[in-house]
PDB file of C-alpha atoms in Angstrom:
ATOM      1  CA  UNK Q   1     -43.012 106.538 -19.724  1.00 78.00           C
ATOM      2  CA  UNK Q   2     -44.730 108.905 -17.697  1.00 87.00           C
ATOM      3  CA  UNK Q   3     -47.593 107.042 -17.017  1.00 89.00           C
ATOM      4  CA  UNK Q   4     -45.464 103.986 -16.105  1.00 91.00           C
ATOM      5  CA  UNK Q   5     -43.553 106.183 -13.268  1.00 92.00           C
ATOM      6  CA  UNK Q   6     -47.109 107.426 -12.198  1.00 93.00           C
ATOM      7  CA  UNK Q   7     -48.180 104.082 -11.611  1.00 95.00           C
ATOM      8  CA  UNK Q   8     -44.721 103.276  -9.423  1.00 96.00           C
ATOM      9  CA  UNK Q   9     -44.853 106.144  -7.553  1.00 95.00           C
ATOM     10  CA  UNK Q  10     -48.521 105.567  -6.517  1.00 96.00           C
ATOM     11  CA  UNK Q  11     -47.714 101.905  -5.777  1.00 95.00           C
ATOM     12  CA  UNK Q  12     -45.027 102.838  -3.545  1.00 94.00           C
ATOM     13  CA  UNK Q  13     -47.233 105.527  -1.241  1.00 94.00           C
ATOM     14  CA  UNK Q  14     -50.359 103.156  -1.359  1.00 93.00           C
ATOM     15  CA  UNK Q  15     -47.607 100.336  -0.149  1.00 89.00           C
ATOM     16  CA  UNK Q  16     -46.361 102.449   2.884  1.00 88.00           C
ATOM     17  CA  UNK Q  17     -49.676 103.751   3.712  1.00 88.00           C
ATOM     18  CA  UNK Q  18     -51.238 100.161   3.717  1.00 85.00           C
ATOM     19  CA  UNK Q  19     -47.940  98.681   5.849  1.00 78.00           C
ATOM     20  CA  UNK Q  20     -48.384 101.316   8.616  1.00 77.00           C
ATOM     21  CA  UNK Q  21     -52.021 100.596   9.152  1.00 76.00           C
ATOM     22  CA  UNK Q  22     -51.828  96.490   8.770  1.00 71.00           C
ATOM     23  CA  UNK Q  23     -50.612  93.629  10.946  1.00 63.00           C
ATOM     24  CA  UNK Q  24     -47.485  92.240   9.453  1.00 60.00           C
ATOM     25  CA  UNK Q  25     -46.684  89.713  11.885  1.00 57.00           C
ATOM     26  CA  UNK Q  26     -46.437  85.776  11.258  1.00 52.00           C
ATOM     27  CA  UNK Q  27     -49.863  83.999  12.904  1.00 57.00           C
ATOM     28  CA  UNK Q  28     -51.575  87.706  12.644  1.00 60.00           C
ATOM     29  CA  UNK Q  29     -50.891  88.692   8.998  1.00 58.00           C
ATOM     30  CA  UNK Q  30     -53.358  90.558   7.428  1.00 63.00           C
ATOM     31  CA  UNK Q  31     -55.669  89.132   4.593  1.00 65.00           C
ATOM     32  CA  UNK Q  32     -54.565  92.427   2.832  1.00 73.00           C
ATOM     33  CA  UNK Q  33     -51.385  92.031   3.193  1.00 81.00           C
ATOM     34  CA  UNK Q  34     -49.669  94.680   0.091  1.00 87.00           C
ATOM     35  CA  UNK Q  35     -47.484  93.765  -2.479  1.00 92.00           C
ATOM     36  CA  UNK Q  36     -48.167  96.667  -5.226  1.00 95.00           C
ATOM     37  CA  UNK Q  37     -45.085  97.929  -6.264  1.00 96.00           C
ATOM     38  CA  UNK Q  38     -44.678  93.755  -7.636  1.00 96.00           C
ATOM     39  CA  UNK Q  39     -48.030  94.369  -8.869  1.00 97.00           C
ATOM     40  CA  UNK Q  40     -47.148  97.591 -10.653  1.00 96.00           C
ATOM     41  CA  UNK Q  41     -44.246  96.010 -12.249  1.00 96.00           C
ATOM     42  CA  UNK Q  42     -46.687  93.299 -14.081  1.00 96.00           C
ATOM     43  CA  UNK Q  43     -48.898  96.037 -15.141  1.00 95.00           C
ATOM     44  CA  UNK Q  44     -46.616  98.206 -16.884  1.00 94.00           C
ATOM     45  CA  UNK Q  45     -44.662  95.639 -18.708  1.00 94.00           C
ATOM     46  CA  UNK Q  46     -46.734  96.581 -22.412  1.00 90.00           C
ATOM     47  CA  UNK Q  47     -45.682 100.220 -22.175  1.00 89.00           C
ATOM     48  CA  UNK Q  48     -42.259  98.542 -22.654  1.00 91.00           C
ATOM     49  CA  UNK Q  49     -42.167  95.898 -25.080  1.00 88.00           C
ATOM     50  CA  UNK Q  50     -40.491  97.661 -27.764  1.00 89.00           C
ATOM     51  CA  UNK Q  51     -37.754  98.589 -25.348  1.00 90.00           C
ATOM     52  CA  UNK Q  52     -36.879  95.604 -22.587  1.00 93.00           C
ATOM     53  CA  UNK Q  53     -34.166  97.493 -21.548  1.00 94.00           C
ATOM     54  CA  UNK Q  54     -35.267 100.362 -19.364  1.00 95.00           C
ATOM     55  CA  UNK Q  55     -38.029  98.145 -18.481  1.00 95.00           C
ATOM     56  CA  UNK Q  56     -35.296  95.927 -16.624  1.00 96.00           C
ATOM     57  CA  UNK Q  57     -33.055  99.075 -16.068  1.00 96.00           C
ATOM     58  CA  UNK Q  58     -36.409 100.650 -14.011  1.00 96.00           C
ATOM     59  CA  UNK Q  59     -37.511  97.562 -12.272  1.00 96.00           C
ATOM     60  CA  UNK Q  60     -34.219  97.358 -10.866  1.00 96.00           C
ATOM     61  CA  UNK Q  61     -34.344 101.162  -9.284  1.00 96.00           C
ATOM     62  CA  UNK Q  62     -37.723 100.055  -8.138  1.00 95.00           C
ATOM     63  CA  UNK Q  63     -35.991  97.356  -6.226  1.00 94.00           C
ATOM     64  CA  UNK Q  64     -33.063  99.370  -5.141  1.00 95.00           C
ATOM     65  CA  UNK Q  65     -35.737 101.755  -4.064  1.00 94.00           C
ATOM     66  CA  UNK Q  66     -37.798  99.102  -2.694  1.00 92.00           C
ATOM     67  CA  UNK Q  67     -34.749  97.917  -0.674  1.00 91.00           C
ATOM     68  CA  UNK Q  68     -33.807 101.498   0.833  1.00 91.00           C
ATOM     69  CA  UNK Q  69     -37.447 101.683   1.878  1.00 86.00           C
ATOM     70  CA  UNK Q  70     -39.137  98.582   3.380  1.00 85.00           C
ATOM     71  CA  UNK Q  71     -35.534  96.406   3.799  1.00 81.00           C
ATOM     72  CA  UNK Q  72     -31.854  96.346   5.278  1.00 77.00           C
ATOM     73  CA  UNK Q  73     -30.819  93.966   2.496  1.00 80.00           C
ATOM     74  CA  UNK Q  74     -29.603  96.135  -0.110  1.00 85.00           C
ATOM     75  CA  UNK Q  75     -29.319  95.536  -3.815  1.00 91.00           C
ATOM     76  CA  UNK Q  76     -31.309  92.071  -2.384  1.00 92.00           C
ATOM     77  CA  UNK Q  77     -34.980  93.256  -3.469  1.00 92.00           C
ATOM     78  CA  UNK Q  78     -33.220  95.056  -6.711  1.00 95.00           C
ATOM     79  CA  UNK Q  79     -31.454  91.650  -7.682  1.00 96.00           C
ATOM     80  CA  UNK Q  80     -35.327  90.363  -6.818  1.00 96.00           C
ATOM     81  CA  UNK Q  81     -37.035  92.744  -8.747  1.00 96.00           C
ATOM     82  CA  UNK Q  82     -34.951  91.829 -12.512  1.00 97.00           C
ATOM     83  CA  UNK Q  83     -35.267  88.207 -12.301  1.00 97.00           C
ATOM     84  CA  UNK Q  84     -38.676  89.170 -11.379  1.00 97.00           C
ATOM     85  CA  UNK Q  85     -38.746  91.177 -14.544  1.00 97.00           C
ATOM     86  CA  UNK Q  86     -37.128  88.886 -16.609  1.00 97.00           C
ATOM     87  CA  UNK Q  87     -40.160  85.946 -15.505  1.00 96.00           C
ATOM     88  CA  UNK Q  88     -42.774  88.679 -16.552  1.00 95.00           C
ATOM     89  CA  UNK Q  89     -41.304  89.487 -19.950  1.00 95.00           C
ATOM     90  CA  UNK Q  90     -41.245  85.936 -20.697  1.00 95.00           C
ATOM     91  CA  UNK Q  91     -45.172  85.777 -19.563  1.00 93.00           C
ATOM     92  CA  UNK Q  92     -45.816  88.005 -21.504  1.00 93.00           C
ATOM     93  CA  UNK Q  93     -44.223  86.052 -24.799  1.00 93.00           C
ATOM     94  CA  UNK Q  94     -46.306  83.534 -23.858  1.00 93.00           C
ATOM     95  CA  UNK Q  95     -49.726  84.488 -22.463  1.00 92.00           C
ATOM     96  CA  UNK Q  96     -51.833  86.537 -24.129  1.00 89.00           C
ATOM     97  CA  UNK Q  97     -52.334  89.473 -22.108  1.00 88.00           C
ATOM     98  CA  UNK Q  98     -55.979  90.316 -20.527  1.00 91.00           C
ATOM     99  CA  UNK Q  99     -57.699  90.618 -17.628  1.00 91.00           C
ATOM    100  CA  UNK Q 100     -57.986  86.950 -16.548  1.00 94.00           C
ATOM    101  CA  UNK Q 101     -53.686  86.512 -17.321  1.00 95.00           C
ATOM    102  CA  UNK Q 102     -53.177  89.314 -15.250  1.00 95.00           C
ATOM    103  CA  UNK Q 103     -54.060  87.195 -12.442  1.00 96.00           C
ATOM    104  CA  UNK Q 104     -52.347  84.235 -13.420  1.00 96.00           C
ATOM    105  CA  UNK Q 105     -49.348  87.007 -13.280  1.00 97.00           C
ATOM    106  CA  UNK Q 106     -49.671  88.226 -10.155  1.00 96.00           C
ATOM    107  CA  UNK Q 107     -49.699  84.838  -8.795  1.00 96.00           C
ATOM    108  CA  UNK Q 108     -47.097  83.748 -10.479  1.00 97.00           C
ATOM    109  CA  UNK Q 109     -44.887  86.890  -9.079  1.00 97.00           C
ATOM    110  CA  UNK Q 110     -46.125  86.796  -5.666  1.00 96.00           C
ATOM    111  CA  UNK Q 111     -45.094  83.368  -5.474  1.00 96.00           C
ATOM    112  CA  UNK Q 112     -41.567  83.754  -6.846  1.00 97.00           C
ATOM    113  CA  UNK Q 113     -41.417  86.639  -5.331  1.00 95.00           C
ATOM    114  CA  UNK Q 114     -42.282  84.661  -1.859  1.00 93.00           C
ATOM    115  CA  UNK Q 115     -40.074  81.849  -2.576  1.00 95.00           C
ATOM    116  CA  UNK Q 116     -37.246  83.194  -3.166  1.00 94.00           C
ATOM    117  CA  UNK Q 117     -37.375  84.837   0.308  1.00 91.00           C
ATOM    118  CA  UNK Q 118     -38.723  81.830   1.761  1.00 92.00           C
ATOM    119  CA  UNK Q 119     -35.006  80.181  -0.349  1.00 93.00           C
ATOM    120  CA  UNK Q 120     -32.982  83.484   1.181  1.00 90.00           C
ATOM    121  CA  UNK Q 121     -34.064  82.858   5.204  1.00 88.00           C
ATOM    122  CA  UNK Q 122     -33.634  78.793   4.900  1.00 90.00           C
ATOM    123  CA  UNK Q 123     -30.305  78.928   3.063  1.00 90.00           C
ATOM    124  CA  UNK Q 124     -29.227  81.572   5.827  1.00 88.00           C
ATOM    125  CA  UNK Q 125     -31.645  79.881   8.631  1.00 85.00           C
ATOM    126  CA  UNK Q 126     -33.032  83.610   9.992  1.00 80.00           C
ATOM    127  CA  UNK Q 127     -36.129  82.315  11.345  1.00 82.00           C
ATOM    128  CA  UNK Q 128     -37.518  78.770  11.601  1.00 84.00           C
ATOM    129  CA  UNK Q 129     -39.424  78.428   8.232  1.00 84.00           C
ATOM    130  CA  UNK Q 130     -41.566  75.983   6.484  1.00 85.00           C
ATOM    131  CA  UNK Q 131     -43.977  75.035   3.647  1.00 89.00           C
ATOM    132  CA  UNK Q 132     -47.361  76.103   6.017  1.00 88.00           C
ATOM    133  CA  UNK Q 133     -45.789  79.461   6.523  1.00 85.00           C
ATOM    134  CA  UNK Q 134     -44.900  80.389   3.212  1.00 88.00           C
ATOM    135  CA  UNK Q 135     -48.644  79.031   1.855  1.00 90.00           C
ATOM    136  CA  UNK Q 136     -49.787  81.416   4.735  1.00 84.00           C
ATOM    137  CA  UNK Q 137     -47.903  83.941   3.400  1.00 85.00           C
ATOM    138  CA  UNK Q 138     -48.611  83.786   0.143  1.00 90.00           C
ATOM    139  CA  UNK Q 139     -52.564  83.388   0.256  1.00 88.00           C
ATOM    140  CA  UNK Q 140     -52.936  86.093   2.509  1.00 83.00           C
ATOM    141  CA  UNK Q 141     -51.400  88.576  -0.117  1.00 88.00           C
ATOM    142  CA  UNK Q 142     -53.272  87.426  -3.273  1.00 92.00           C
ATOM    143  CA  UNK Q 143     -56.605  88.981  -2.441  1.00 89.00           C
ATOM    144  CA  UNK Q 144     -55.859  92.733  -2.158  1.00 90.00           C
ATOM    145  CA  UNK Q 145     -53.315  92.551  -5.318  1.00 94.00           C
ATOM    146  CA  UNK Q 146     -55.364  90.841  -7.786  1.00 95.00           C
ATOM    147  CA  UNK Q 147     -57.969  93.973  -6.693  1.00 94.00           C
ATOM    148  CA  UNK Q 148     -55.200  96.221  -6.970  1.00 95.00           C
ATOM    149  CA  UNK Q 149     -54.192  94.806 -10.095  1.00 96.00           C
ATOM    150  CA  UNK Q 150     -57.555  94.408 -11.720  1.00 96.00           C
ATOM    151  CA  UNK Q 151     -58.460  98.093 -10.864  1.00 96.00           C
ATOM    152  CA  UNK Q 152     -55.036  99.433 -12.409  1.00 95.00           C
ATOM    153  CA  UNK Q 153     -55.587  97.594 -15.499  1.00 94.00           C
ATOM    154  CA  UNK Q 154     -58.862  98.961 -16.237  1.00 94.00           C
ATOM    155  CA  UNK Q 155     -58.185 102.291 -15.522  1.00 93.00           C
ATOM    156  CA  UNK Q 156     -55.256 102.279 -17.532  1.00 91.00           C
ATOM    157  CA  UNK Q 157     -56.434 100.468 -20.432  1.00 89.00           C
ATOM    158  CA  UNK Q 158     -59.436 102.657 -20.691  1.00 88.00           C
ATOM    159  CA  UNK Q 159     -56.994 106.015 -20.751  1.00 85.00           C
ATOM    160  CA  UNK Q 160     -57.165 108.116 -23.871  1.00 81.00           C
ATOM    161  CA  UNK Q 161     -54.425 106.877 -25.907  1.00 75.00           C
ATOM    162  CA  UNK Q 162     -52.882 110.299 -25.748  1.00 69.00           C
ATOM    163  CA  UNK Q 163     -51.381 109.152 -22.148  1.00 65.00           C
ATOM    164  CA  UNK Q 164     -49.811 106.139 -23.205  1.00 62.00           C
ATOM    165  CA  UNK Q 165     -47.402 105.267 -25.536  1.00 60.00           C
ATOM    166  CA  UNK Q 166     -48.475 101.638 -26.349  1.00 53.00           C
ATOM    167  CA  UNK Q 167     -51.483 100.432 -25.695  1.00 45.00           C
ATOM    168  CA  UNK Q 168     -52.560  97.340 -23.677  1.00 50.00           C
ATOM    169  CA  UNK Q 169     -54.827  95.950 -25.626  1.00 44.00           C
TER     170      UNK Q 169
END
């Protein structure tokens, strides 16, 4: 459990450190463009299998967290964050877990993650938005989190055993 906090908490200053320092505009986003708390969320996920529950309870105060942080929506990104939760935990039924799934997670999360914002701002028509931008969108985040990712899981799955509850592998 601690570990899995460690891991949020670490997400969540690399995320604000990395959004003050990188474009975020449409037509000038970033190739690094930071989505590690979502990231975080995927990696975790094993410490929690036996108990579903405050995995879903804790992605959802990562999202109401999320929310109070990067967003004026609020309870949006926590509402977000358990369907998101609910996708990963059904991955993980699925999938065997390793390092080459991982990606296939994280792409699978940044693009539901993506769409359903892309859904939010067309149902409400915020901005003018379209396929190209939200393929824009999501390609330019997918190289810095499958890094992120990929670094996270090794160094957590080569921890002494001590530190974590379940193992990954």
């Amino acid at each position: 459990m601690f570990l899995s906090i460690a891991v949020i908490i670490i997400a969540f200053i690399l995320e604000i450190i990395l959004n003050n320092f990188l474009p975020f505009m449409v037509g000038n986003l970033s190739f690094f463009t930071p989505m590690f708390i979502i990231v975080s969320l995927i990696v975790i996920y094993p410490f929690f299998i036996k108990n579903k529950t405050k995995y879903f309870f804790i992605a959802g105060i990562v999202g109401f967290i999320y929310d109070l942080f990067f967003t004026n929506l609020l309870f949006y990104n926590a509402i977000i964050f358990l369907a998101l939760s609910f996708i990963i935990s059904l991955l993980y039924r699925y999938i065997n877990y390793n390092y080459l799934s991982l990606i296939l997670f994280i792409i699978i999360s940044i693009c539901f993650y993506e769409g359903c914002n892309a859904l939010i701002i067309i149902l409400f028509n915020l901005v003018p938005m379209s396929f190209n931008k939200l393929f824009y969108k999501i390609s330019h985040s997918l190289i810095i989190n499958i890094i992120y990712g990929e670094i996270l899981y090794f160094i957590i799955n080569h921890l002494p055993n001590k530190y974590k509850k379940s193992s990954i592998n």
